[in-house]
mmCIF file of C-alpha atoms in Angstrom:
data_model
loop_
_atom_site.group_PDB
_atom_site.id
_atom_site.type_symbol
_atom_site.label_atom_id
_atom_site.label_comp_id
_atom_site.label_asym_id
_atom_site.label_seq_id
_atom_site.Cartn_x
_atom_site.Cartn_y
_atom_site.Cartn_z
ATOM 1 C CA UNK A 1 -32.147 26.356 -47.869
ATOM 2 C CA UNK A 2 -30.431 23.298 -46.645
ATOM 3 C CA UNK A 3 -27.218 24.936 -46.595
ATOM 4 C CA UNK A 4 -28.137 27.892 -44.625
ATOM 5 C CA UNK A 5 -29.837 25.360 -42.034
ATOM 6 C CA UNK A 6 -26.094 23.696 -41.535
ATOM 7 C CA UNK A 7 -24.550 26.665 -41.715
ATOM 8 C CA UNK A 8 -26.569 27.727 -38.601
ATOM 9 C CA UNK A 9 -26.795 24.735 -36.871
ATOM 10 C CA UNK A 10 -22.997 24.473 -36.975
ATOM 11 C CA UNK A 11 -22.330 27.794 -35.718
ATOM 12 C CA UNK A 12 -24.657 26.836 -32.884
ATOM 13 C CA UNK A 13 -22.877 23.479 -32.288
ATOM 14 C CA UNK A 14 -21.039 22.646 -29.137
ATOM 15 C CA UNK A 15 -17.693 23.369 -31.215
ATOM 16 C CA UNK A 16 -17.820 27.049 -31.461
ATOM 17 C CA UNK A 17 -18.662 27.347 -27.990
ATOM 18 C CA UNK A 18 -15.809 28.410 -25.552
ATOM 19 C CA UNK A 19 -14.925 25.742 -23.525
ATOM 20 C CA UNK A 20 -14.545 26.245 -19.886
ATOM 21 C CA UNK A 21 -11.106 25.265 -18.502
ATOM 22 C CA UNK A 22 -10.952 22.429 -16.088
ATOM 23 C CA UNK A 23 -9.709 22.851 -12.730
ATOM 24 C CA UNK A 24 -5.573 21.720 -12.612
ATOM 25 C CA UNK A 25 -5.305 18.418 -11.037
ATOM 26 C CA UNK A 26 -4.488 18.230 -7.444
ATOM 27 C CA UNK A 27 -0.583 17.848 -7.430
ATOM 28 C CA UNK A 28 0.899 14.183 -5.356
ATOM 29 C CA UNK A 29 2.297 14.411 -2.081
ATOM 30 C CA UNK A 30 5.361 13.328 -4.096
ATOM 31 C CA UNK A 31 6.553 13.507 -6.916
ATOM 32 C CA UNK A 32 8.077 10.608 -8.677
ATOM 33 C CA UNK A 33 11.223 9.591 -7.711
ATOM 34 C CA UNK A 34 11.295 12.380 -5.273
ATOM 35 C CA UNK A 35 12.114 10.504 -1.764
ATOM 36 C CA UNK A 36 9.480 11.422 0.946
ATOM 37 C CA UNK A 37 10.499 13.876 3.842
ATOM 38 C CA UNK A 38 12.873 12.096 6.595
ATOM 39 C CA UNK A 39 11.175 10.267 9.540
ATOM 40 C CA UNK A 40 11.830 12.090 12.628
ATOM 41 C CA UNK A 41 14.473 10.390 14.533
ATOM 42 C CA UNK A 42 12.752 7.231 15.943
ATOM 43 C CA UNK A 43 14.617 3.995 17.900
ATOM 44 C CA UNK A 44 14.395 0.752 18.909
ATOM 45 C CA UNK A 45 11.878 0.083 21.861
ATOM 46 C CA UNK A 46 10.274 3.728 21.032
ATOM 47 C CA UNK A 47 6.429 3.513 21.306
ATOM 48 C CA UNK A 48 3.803 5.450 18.314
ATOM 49 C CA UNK A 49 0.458 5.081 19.609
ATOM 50 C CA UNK A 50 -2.779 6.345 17.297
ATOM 51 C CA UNK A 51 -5.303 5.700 14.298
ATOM 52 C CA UNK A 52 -3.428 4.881 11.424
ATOM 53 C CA UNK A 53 -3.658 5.121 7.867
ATOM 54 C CA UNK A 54 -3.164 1.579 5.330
ATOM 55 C CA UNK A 55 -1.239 1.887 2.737
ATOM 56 C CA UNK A 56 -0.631 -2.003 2.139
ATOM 57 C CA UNK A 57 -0.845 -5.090 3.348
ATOM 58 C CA UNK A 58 2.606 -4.651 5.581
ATOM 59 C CA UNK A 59 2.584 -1.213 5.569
ATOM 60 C CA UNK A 60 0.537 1.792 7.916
ATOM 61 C CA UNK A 61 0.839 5.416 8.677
ATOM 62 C CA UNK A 62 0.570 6.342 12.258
ATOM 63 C CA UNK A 63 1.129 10.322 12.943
ATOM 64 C CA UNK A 64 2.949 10.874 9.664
ATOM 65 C CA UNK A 65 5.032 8.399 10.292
ATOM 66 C CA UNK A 66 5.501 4.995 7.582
ATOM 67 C CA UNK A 67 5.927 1.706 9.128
ATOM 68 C CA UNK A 68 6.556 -1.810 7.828
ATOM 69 C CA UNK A 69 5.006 -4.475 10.176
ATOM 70 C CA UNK A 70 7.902 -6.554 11.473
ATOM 71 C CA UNK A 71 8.494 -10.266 10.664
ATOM 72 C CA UNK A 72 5.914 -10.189 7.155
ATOM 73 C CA UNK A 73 5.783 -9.582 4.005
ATOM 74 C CA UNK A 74 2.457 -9.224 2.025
ATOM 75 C CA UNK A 75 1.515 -9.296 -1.870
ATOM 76 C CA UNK A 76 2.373 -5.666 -3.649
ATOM 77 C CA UNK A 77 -1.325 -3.960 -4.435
ATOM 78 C CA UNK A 78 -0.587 -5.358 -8.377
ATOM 79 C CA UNK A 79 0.035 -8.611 -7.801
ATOM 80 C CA UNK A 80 -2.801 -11.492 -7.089
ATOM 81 C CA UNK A 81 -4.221 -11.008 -3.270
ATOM 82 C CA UNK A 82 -2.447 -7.716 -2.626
ATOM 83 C CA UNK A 83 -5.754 -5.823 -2.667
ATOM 84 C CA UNK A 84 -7.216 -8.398 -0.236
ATOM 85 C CA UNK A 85 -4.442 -7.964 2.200
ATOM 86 C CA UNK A 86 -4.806 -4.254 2.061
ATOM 87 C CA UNK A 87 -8.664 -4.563 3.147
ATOM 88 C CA UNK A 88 -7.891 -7.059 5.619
ATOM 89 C CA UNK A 89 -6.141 -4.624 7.255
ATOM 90 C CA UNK A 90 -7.938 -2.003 7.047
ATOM 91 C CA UNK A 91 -10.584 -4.191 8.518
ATOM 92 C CA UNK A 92 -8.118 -5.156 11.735
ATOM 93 C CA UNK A 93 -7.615 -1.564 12.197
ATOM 94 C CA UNK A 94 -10.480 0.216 11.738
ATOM 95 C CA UNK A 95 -11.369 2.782 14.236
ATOM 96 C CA UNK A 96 -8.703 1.164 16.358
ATOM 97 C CA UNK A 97 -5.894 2.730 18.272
ATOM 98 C CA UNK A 98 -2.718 1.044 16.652
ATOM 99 C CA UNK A 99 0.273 0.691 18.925
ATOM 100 C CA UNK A 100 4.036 0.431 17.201
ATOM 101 C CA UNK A 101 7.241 -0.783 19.205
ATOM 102 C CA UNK A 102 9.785 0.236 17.236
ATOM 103 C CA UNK A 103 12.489 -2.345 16.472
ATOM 104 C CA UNK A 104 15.771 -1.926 14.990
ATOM 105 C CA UNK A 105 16.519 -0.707 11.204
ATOM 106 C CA UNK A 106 14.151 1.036 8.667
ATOM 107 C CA UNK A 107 13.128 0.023 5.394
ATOM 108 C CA UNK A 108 12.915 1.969 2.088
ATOM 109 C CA UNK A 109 12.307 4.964 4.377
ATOM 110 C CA UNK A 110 10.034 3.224 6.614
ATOM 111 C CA UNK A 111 10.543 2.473 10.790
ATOM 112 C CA UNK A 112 10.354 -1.181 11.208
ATOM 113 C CA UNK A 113 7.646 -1.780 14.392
ATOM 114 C CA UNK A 114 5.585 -4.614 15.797
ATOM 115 C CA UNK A 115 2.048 -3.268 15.609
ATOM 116 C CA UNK A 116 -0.870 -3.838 18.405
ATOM 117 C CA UNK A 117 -3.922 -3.647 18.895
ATOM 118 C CA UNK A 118 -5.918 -2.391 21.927
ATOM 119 C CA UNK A 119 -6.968 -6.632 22.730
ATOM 120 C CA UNK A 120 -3.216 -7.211 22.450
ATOM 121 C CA UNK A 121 -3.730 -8.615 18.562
ATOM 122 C CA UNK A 122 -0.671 -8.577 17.016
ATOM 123 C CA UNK A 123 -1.488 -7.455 13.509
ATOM 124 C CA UNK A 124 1.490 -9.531 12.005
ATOM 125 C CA UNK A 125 0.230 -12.720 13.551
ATOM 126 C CA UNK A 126 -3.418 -11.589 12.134
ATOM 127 C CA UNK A 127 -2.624 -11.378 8.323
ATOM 128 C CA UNK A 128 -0.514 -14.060 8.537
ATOM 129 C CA UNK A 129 -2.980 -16.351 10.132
ATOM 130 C CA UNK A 130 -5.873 -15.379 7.358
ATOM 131 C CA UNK A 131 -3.744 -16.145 4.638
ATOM 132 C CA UNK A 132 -2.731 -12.840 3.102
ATOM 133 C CA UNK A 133 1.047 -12.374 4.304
ATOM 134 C CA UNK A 134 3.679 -15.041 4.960
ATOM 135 C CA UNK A 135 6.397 -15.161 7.601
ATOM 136 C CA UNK A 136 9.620 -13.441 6.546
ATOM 137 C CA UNK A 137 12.086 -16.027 8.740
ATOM 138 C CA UNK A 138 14.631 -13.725 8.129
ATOM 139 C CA UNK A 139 13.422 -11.001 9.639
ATOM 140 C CA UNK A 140 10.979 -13.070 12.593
ATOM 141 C CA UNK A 141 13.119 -16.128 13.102
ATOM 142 C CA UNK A 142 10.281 -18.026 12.270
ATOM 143 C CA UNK A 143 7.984 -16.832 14.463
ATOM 144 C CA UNK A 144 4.737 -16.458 12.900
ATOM 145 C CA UNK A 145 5.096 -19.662 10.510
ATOM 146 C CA UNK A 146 3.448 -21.531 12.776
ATOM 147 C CA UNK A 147 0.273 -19.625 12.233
ATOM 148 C CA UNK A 148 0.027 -20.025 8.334
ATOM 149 C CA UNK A 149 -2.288 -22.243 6.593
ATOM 150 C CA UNK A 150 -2.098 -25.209 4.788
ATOM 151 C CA UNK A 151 -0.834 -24.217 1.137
ATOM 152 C CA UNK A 152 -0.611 -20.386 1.638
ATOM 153 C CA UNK A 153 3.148 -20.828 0.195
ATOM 154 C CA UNK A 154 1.619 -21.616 -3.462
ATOM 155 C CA UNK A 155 -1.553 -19.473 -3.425
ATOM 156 C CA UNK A 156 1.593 -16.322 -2.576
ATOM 157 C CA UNK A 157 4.336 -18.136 -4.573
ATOM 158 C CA UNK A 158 5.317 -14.666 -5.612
ATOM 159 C CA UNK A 159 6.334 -13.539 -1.875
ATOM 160 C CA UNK A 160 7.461 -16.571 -1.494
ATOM 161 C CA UNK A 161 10.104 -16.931 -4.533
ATOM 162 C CA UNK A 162 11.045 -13.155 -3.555
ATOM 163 C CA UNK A 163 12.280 -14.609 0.010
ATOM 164 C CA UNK A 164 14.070 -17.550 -1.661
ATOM 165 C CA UNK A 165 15.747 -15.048 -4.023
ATOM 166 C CA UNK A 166 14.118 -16.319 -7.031
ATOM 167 C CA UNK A 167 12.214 -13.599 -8.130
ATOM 168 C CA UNK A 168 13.855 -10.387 -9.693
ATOM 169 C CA UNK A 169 11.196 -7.495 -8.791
ATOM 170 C CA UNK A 170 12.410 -3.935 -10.567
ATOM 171 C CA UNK A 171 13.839 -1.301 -8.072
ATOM 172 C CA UNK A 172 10.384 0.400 -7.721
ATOM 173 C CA UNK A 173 8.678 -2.921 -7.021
ATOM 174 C CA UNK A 174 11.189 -3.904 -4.106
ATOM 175 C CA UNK A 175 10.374 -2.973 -1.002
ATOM 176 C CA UNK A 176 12.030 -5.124 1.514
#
């Protein structure tokens, strides 16, 4: 009696029911080491006006188009307070109209910009001032170190050894 009360309880089990197959998984934008499409030919002094999208901490998306905020560099998303800078600027910029000047040079296959905001807030000066990016003096000429706090250097001693040259970062970890 037992045995016919497995046997029937098994073939009733979830096991010998067909599974339903689950939906394919939406594919990337890219894929891996697959470069994204070319920028359409932008230059220096060149004006992109509209909402944008974050993508890091130094990094937005205005009209399909990637750009690197000019003079900064902010912690990658893995490393300690890259996820803060990220939400810091998506705080600066929410429903906001973003306005990039275009400067000179791109960078890993983004446009290099200054980036404003409607009040004229520079959103370089911003991150920089709240503690979340440092000044890049190679690429600002110092301009925004004035605005960093007391010991941001050592709380983002990773971004800062990468500017003195004293951090190796892998090739997909570099992003200028």
């Amino acid at each position: 009696m037992i045995g016919f009360l497995l046997r029937l309880f098994r073939s009733t089990s979830r096991r010998s029911r067909p599974r339903r197959p689950f939906p394919a998984p939406a594919r990337p934008r890219t894929e891996p080491g697959r470069p994204r499409p070319a920028a359409p030919q932008l230059r220096a002094g060149q004006v992109l006006e509209g909402r944008c999208h974050v993508i890091d901490g130094d990094t937005i998306v205005i009209a399909g188009t990637h750009i690197r905020l000019a003079g900064i560099d902010a912690p990658e998303l893995d490393q300690p307070y890259g996820q803060k800078a990220k939400f810091a600027m998506i705080a600066l910029c929410k429903g906001q109209t973003v306005r990039a000047i275009l400067t000179e040079g791109m960078t890993y296959e983004r446009v290099v910009a200054k980036c404003l905001l409607p009040d004229g807030t520079d959103l370089s000066a911003a991150l920089v001032a709240q503690g979340l990016a440092l000044d890049w003096a190679r690429f600002s000429g110092g301009s925004y170190r004035h605005l960093e706090p007391d010991g941001v250097r050592k709380k983002l001693w990773r971004v800062d050894a990468k500017h003195k040259g004293r951090l190796k970062m892998e090739a997909s970890q570099t992003r200028g």
